[in-house]
Short mmCIF file of N, CA and C in Angstrom, two decimals:
data_model
loop_
_atom_site.label_atom_id
_atom_site.label_comp_id
_atom_site.label_asym_id
_atom_site.label_seq_id
_atom_site.Cartn_x
_atom_site.Cartn_y
_atom_site.Cartn_z
N MET M 22 0.76 -1.04 0.08
CA MET M 22 -0.08 -0.03 -0.09
C MET M 22 0.88 1.25 0.06
N SER M 23 1.51 1.49 -1.07
CA SER M 23 2.43 2.58 -1.06
C SER M 23 1.75 3.99 -1.04
N GLY M 24 0.39 4.20 -1.54
CA GLY M 24 -0.06 5.38 -1.57
C GLY M 24 -0.98 5.71 -0.27
N SER M 25 -1.17 4.73 0.59
CA SER M 25 -1.86 5.08 1.51
C SER M 25 -1.31 5.97 2.63
N PRO M 26 -2.15 6.90 3.30
CA PRO M 26 -1.64 7.86 4.25
C PRO M 26 -1.12 7.12 5.50
N SER M 27 -0.21 7.97 6.04
CA SER M 27 0.27 7.37 7.49
C SER M 27 -0.59 8.06 8.58
N PHE M 28 -1.01 7.31 9.50
CA PHE M 28 -1.85 7.83 10.50
C PHE M 28 -0.83 7.81 11.88
N PRO M 29 -1.01 8.93 12.62
CA PRO M 29 -0.42 8.99 13.86
C PRO M 29 -0.80 7.76 14.85
N ARG M 30 0.17 7.33 15.66
CA ARG M 30 0.00 6.17 16.57
C ARG M 30 -1.27 6.21 17.32
N ASN M 31 -1.51 7.27 18.04
CA ASN M 31 -2.80 7.49 18.77
C ASN M 31 -4.03 7.49 18.13
N LYS M 32 -4.00 7.81 16.62
CA LYS M 32 -5.28 7.81 16.04
C LYS M 32 -5.51 6.14 15.77
N ARG M 33 -4.24 5.44 15.47
CA ARG M 33 -4.39 4.20 15.13
C ARG M 33 -4.94 3.48 16.44
N THR M 34 -4.44 3.82 17.47
CA THR M 34 -4.96 3.12 18.89
C THR M 34 -6.41 3.32 19.15
N GLN M 35 -6.86 4.62 18.76
CA GLN M 35 -8.22 4.93 18.93
C GLN M 35 -9.00 4.20 17.97
N ALA M 36 -8.65 4.01 16.83
CA ALA M 36 -9.55 3.36 15.74
C ALA M 36 -9.44 1.94 16.06
N LEU M 37 -8.35 1.18 16.87
CA LEU M 37 -8.45 -0.16 17.06
C LEU M 37 -9.42 -0.21 18.34
N LEU M 38 -9.30 0.60 19.13
CA LEU M 38 -10.31 0.38 20.30
C LEU M 38 -11.58 0.62 19.91
N LEU M 39 -11.94 1.54 18.98
CA LEU M 39 -13.51 1.79 18.55
C LEU M 39 -13.77 0.49 17.69
N SER M 40 -12.95 -0.10 17.03
CA SER M 40 -13.55 -1.19 16.25
C SER M 40 -13.42 -2.50 17.10
N GLY M 41 -12.53 -2.34 18.31
CA GLY M 41 -12.55 -3.82 18.99
C GLY M 41 -13.60 -3.54 20.05
N LEU M 42 -13.82 -2.57 20.82
CA LEU M 42 -14.54 -2.44 21.97
C LEU M 42 -16.10 -1.92 21.72
N VAL M 43 -16.14 -1.06 20.72
CA VAL M 43 -17.44 -0.36 20.52
C VAL M 43 -18.44 -1.25 19.50
N PHE M 44 -17.76 -1.15 18.31
CA PHE M 44 -18.52 -1.93 17.24
C PHE M 44 -17.61 -1.99 16.04
N PRO M 45 -17.60 -3.29 15.41
CA PRO M 45 -16.84 -3.37 14.14
C PRO M 45 -17.03 -2.47 13.28
N GLY M 46 -15.95 -1.82 12.68
CA GLY M 46 -15.95 -0.86 11.57
C GLY M 46 -16.14 0.57 12.14
N SER M 47 -16.53 0.85 13.52
CA SER M 47 -16.57 2.20 13.88
C SER M 47 -15.21 3.05 13.93
N GLY M 48 -13.98 2.22 13.86
CA GLY M 48 -12.71 2.75 14.06
C GLY M 48 -12.52 3.37 12.59
N HIS M 49 -13.05 2.84 11.36
CA HIS M 49 -12.87 3.11 10.12
C HIS M 49 -13.39 4.64 10.01
N PHE M 50 -14.54 4.98 10.67
CA PHE M 50 -15.05 6.47 10.42
C PHE M 50 -14.06 7.28 11.07
N LEU M 51 -13.33 7.12 12.03
CA LEU M 51 -12.11 8.02 12.64
C LEU M 51 -11.08 8.05 11.60
N LEU M 52 -10.86 7.00 10.92
CA LEU M 52 -9.76 7.03 9.88
C LEU M 52 -10.35 7.54 8.53
N LYS M 53 -11.51 8.08 8.57
CA LYS M 53 -12.20 8.69 7.34
C LYS M 53 -12.25 7.59 6.20
N ARG M 54 -12.66 6.51 6.48
CA ARG M 54 -13.06 5.41 5.62
C ARG M 54 -14.48 4.93 5.73
N PRO M 55 -15.50 5.69 5.39
CA PRO M 55 -16.79 5.40 5.66
C PRO M 55 -17.44 4.14 4.85
N LEU M 56 -16.88 3.95 3.67
CA LEU M 56 -17.35 2.83 2.91
C LEU M 56 -16.84 1.46 3.55
N ARG M 57 -15.62 1.43 3.89
CA ARG M 57 -15.08 0.31 4.52
C ARG M 57 -15.76 0.30 5.84
N ALA M 58 -16.20 1.32 6.62
CA ALA M 58 -16.88 1.19 7.83
C ALA M 58 -18.25 0.42 7.76
N CYS M 59 -18.84 0.77 6.60
CA CYS M 59 -20.13 0.16 6.30
C CYS M 59 -20.02 -1.13 5.96
N LEU M 60 -18.81 -1.68 5.18
CA LEU M 60 -18.80 -2.98 4.94
C LEU M 60 -18.76 -3.89 6.16
N TYR M 61 -18.29 -3.30 7.29
CA TYR M 61 -18.14 -4.24 8.54
C TYR M 61 -19.62 -3.91 9.17
N ILE M 62 -20.10 -2.80 9.51
CA ILE M 62 -21.08 -2.32 10.27
C ILE M 62 -22.45 -3.02 9.86
N LEU M 63 -22.71 -3.14 8.50
CA LEU M 63 -23.87 -3.46 7.97
C LEU M 63 -24.11 -5.10 8.19
N PRO M 64 -23.26 -5.85 7.91
CA PRO M 64 -23.49 -7.21 8.21
C PRO M 64 -23.33 -7.67 9.66
N THR M 65 -22.54 -6.77 10.36
CA THR M 65 -22.74 -7.11 11.87
C THR M 65 -24.07 -6.79 12.44
N LEU M 66 -24.66 -5.45 12.05
CA LEU M 66 -25.92 -5.16 12.42
C LEU M 66 -27.00 -6.31 12.19
N ALA M 67 -27.01 -6.74 11.00
CA ALA M 67 -27.84 -7.67 10.58
C ALA M 67 -27.58 -8.96 11.33
N ALA M 68 -26.60 -9.37 11.51
CA ALA M 68 -26.28 -10.58 12.57
C ALA M 68 -26.90 -10.33 13.84
N LEU M 69 -26.49 -9.33 14.34
CA LEU M 69 -26.93 -8.75 15.83
C LEU M 69 -28.33 -8.83 15.74
N LEU M 70 -28.96 -8.16 14.92
CA LEU M 70 -30.38 -8.16 15.03
C LEU M 70 -31.10 -9.66 14.76
N PHE M 71 -30.38 -10.37 14.05
CA PHE M 71 -30.99 -11.69 13.88
C PHE M 71 -30.98 -12.51 15.29
N VAL M 72 -29.81 -12.49 15.86
CA VAL M 72 -29.46 -13.05 17.05
C VAL M 72 -30.30 -12.45 18.20
N LEU M 73 -30.56 -11.29 18.42
CA LEU M 73 -31.29 -10.69 19.40
C LEU M 73 -32.81 -11.01 19.15
N ARG M 74 -33.25 -11.00 17.90
CA ARG M 74 -34.68 -11.30 17.69
C ARG M 74 -35.04 -12.99 18.17
N ASP M 75 -33.95 -13.67 17.64
CA ASP M 75 -34.05 -15.12 18.33
C ASP M 75 -34.08 -15.26 19.65
N ILE M 76 -33.27 -14.51 20.44
CA ILE M 76 -33.26 -14.55 21.81
C ILE M 76 -34.49 -14.08 22.40
N MET M 77 -34.96 -12.97 22.01
CA MET M 77 -36.17 -12.39 22.37
C MET M 77 -37.49 -13.37 22.17
N ALA M 78 -37.40 -14.04 21.13
CA ALA M 78 -38.55 -15.06 20.82
C ALA M 78 -38.43 -16.20 21.79
N ARG M 79 -37.21 -16.67 22.11
CA ARG M 79 -37.24 -17.67 23.24
C ARG M 79 -37.49 -17.33 24.67
N THR M 80 -37.15 -15.86 24.83
CA THR M 80 -37.77 -15.35 26.24
C THR M 80 -39.17 -15.41 26.23
N ASP M 81 -39.64 -14.69 25.18
CA ASP M 81 -41.15 -14.63 25.12
C ASP M 81 -41.88 -16.08 25.42
N GLN M 82 -41.40 -17.19 24.68
CA GLN M 82 -41.77 -18.48 24.84
C GLN M 82 -41.74 -19.01 26.28
N LEU M 83 -40.57 -18.55 26.99
CA LEU M 83 -40.49 -19.09 28.37
C LEU M 83 -41.25 -18.35 29.11
N MET M 84 -41.31 -17.02 29.00
CA MET M 84 -42.40 -16.18 29.88
C MET M 84 -43.93 -16.64 29.89
N ASP M 85 -44.25 -16.86 28.52
CA ASP M 85 -45.63 -17.43 28.35
C ASP M 85 -45.71 -18.77 29.09
N GLN M 86 -44.92 -19.72 29.11
CA GLN M 86 -44.97 -20.87 29.89
C GLN M 86 -44.92 -20.65 31.17
N ILE M 87 -44.25 -19.75 31.73
CA ILE M 87 -44.17 -19.36 33.12
C ILE M 87 -45.50 -18.67 33.48
N ASN M 88 -45.99 -17.71 32.69
CA ASN M 88 -47.25 -17.20 33.08
C ASN M 88 -48.33 -18.03 33.07
N SER M 89 -48.51 -18.99 32.15
CA SER M 89 -49.57 -19.88 32.01
C SER M 89 -49.67 -20.86 33.17
N GLY M 90 -48.50 -21.13 33.74
CA GLY M 90 -48.23 -22.02 34.81
C GLY M 90 -47.81 -23.33 34.41
N ALA M 91 -47.53 -23.54 32.97
CA ALA M 91 -46.90 -24.72 32.59
C ALA M 91 -45.68 -24.86 33.06
N LEU M 92 -44.82 -23.96 33.42
CA LEU M 92 -43.54 -23.96 33.60
C LEU M 92 -43.28 -23.37 35.10
N PRO M 93 -43.10 -24.04 36.24
CA PRO M 93 -43.10 -23.59 37.56
C PRO M 93 -41.81 -22.75 37.71
N LEU M 94 -41.96 -21.78 38.73
CA LEU M 94 -40.70 -20.85 38.96
C LEU M 94 -39.70 -21.57 39.84
N ASP M 95 -39.27 -22.65 39.14
CA ASP M 95 -38.02 -23.42 39.60
C ASP M 95 -36.80 -23.34 38.81
N PRO M 96 -35.71 -22.49 39.36
CA PRO M 96 -34.70 -22.05 38.51
C PRO M 96 -33.96 -23.26 37.77
N GLN M 97 -34.13 -24.63 38.65
CA GLN M 97 -33.31 -25.60 37.80
C GLN M 97 -34.24 -26.07 36.51
N LEU M 98 -35.56 -26.19 36.72
CA LEU M 98 -36.38 -26.44 35.48
C LEU M 98 -36.38 -25.32 34.41
N ILE M 99 -36.29 -24.10 34.84
CA ILE M 99 -36.04 -22.92 33.71
C ILE M 99 -34.84 -23.04 32.98
N LEU M 100 -33.71 -23.44 33.79
CA LEU M 100 -32.32 -23.68 33.14
C LEU M 100 -32.24 -24.83 32.11
N GLU M 101 -33.13 -25.80 32.60
CA GLU M 101 -33.37 -27.05 31.82
C GLU M 101 -34.08 -26.69 30.42
N LYS M 102 -35.06 -25.94 30.71
CA LYS M 102 -35.90 -25.59 29.40
C LYS M 102 -34.94 -24.69 28.60
N VAL M 103 -34.27 -23.71 28.99
CA VAL M 103 -33.09 -22.74 28.27
C VAL M 103 -32.12 -23.65 27.69
N GLN M 104 -31.70 -24.55 28.16
CA GLN M 104 -30.69 -25.57 27.53
C GLN M 104 -31.17 -26.38 26.54
N ALA M 105 -32.41 -26.79 26.68
CA ALA M 105 -33.13 -27.50 25.64
C ALA M 105 -33.48 -26.52 24.48
N LEU M 106 -33.89 -25.32 24.48
CA LEU M 106 -34.20 -24.34 23.66
C LEU M 106 -32.84 -24.06 22.82
N SER M 107 -31.76 -23.87 23.54
CA SER M 107 -30.36 -23.65 22.97
C SER M 107 -29.93 -24.91 22.22
N ALA M 108 -30.29 -26.05 22.54
CA ALA M 108 -29.82 -27.21 22.04
C ALA M 108 -30.26 -27.26 20.50
N SER M 109 -31.58 -26.76 20.42
CA SER M 109 -32.42 -26.91 18.94
C SER M 109 -31.88 -25.66 18.16
N ASP M 110 -30.81 -25.05 18.40
CA ASP M 110 -30.23 -23.95 17.51
C ASP M 110 -30.31 -24.43 16.13
N GLY M 111 -30.66 -23.70 15.28
CA GLY M 111 -30.71 -23.81 13.84
C GLY M 111 -29.27 -23.32 13.44
N SER M 112 -29.00 -23.86 12.02
CA SER M 112 -27.76 -23.43 11.59
C SER M 112 -27.58 -21.89 11.38
N ALA M 113 -29.00 -21.41 11.02
CA ALA M 113 -28.94 -19.83 10.85
C ALA M 113 -28.27 -19.03 12.02
N MET M 114 -28.59 -19.55 13.38
CA MET M 114 -28.03 -18.78 14.50
C MET M 114 -26.55 -19.09 14.60
N GLY M 115 -25.93 -20.23 14.20
CA GLY M 115 -24.67 -20.52 14.23
C GLY M 115 -23.97 -19.52 13.16
N ILE M 116 -24.50 -19.46 11.92
CA ILE M 116 -24.14 -18.62 10.81
C ILE M 116 -24.09 -17.08 11.28
N ALA M 117 -25.00 -16.67 11.88
CA ALA M 117 -25.13 -15.12 12.57
C ALA M 117 -24.05 -14.99 13.67
N VAL M 118 -23.96 -15.91 14.41
CA VAL M 118 -22.72 -15.69 15.36
C VAL M 118 -21.38 -15.78 14.74
N TRP M 119 -21.25 -16.40 13.81
CA TRP M 119 -19.88 -16.51 13.01
C TRP M 119 -19.60 -15.29 12.23
N VAL M 120 -20.73 -14.64 11.70
CA VAL M 120 -20.61 -13.47 10.92
C VAL M 120 -20.15 -12.29 11.93
N LEU M 121 -20.83 -12.19 12.96
CA LEU M 121 -20.59 -11.38 14.13
C LEU M 121 -19.02 -11.59 14.47
N VAL M 122 -18.48 -12.66 14.62
CA VAL M 122 -17.11 -12.95 15.04
C VAL M 122 -16.11 -12.61 13.92
N ALA M 123 -16.55 -12.97 12.83
CA ALA M 123 -15.65 -12.57 11.58
C ALA M 123 -15.70 -11.26 11.25
N CYS M 124 -16.72 -10.45 11.25
CA CYS M 124 -16.69 -9.02 11.30
C CYS M 124 -15.86 -8.26 12.11
N TRP M 125 -15.84 -8.76 13.45
CA TRP M 125 -15.20 -8.16 14.42
C TRP M 125 -13.66 -8.21 14.23
N ILE M 126 -13.31 -9.50 13.89
CA ILE M 126 -11.88 -10.00 13.51
C ILE M 126 -11.33 -9.11 12.49
N ALA M 127 -12.19 -9.26 11.34
CA ALA M 127 -11.83 -8.51 10.14
C ALA M 127 -11.59 -7.18 10.19
N SER M 128 -12.64 -6.53 11.03
CA SER M 128 -12.48 -5.15 11.20
C SER M 128 -11.21 -4.79 11.91
N LEU M 129 -10.77 -5.47 12.82
CA LEU M 129 -9.64 -5.26 13.50
C LEU M 129 -8.36 -5.38 12.66
N ILE M 130 -8.29 -6.38 11.98
CA ILE M 130 -7.28 -6.73 11.05
C ILE M 130 -7.13 -5.53 10.00
N ASP M 131 -8.32 -5.11 9.39
CA ASP M 131 -8.14 -4.13 8.32
C ASP M 131 -7.70 -2.89 9.03
N THR M 132 -8.26 -2.52 10.30
CA THR M 132 -7.84 -1.16 10.95
C THR M 132 -6.28 -1.26 10.94
N VAL M 133 -5.55 -2.31 11.43
CA VAL M 133 -4.17 -2.41 11.47
C VAL M 133 -3.55 -2.18 10.35
N LEU M 134 -4.12 -2.93 9.23
CA LEU M 134 -3.54 -2.80 7.84
C LEU M 134 -3.44 -1.42 7.32
N LEU M 135 -4.69 -0.60 7.54
CA LEU M 135 -4.73 0.74 7.18
C LEU M 135 -3.99 1.64 7.72
N THR M 136 -3.56 1.36 8.84
CA THR M 136 -2.74 2.42 9.68
C THR M 136 -1.26 2.04 9.89
N ARG M 137 -0.80 1.14 9.01
CA ARG M 137 0.48 0.84 9.09
C ARG M 137 1.43 2.06 8.72
#
């Protein structure tokens, strides 16, 4: 990358911290690379929304069972039910989690490569 600009060390650190601790791609905005930021932010948001929607659906299902009396307020029984629901995860949930992890790691690597 012979034509890429050189960034000060503190800007590199800030961009890495933003991408690593706040949200994948957020450090790219600091580096004035909005298109690259969107490359990481959009799939991460989609995967995160999918995961949260799935978690909320499971929570609603458990709460309905508790409210109806079908599932007693026994922590051990509730834990077993949560584990049973988690065991039935589809491949879509696994893919969404892998997208989250991949975007986070790729965002960090790209930030390092951009700020060399």
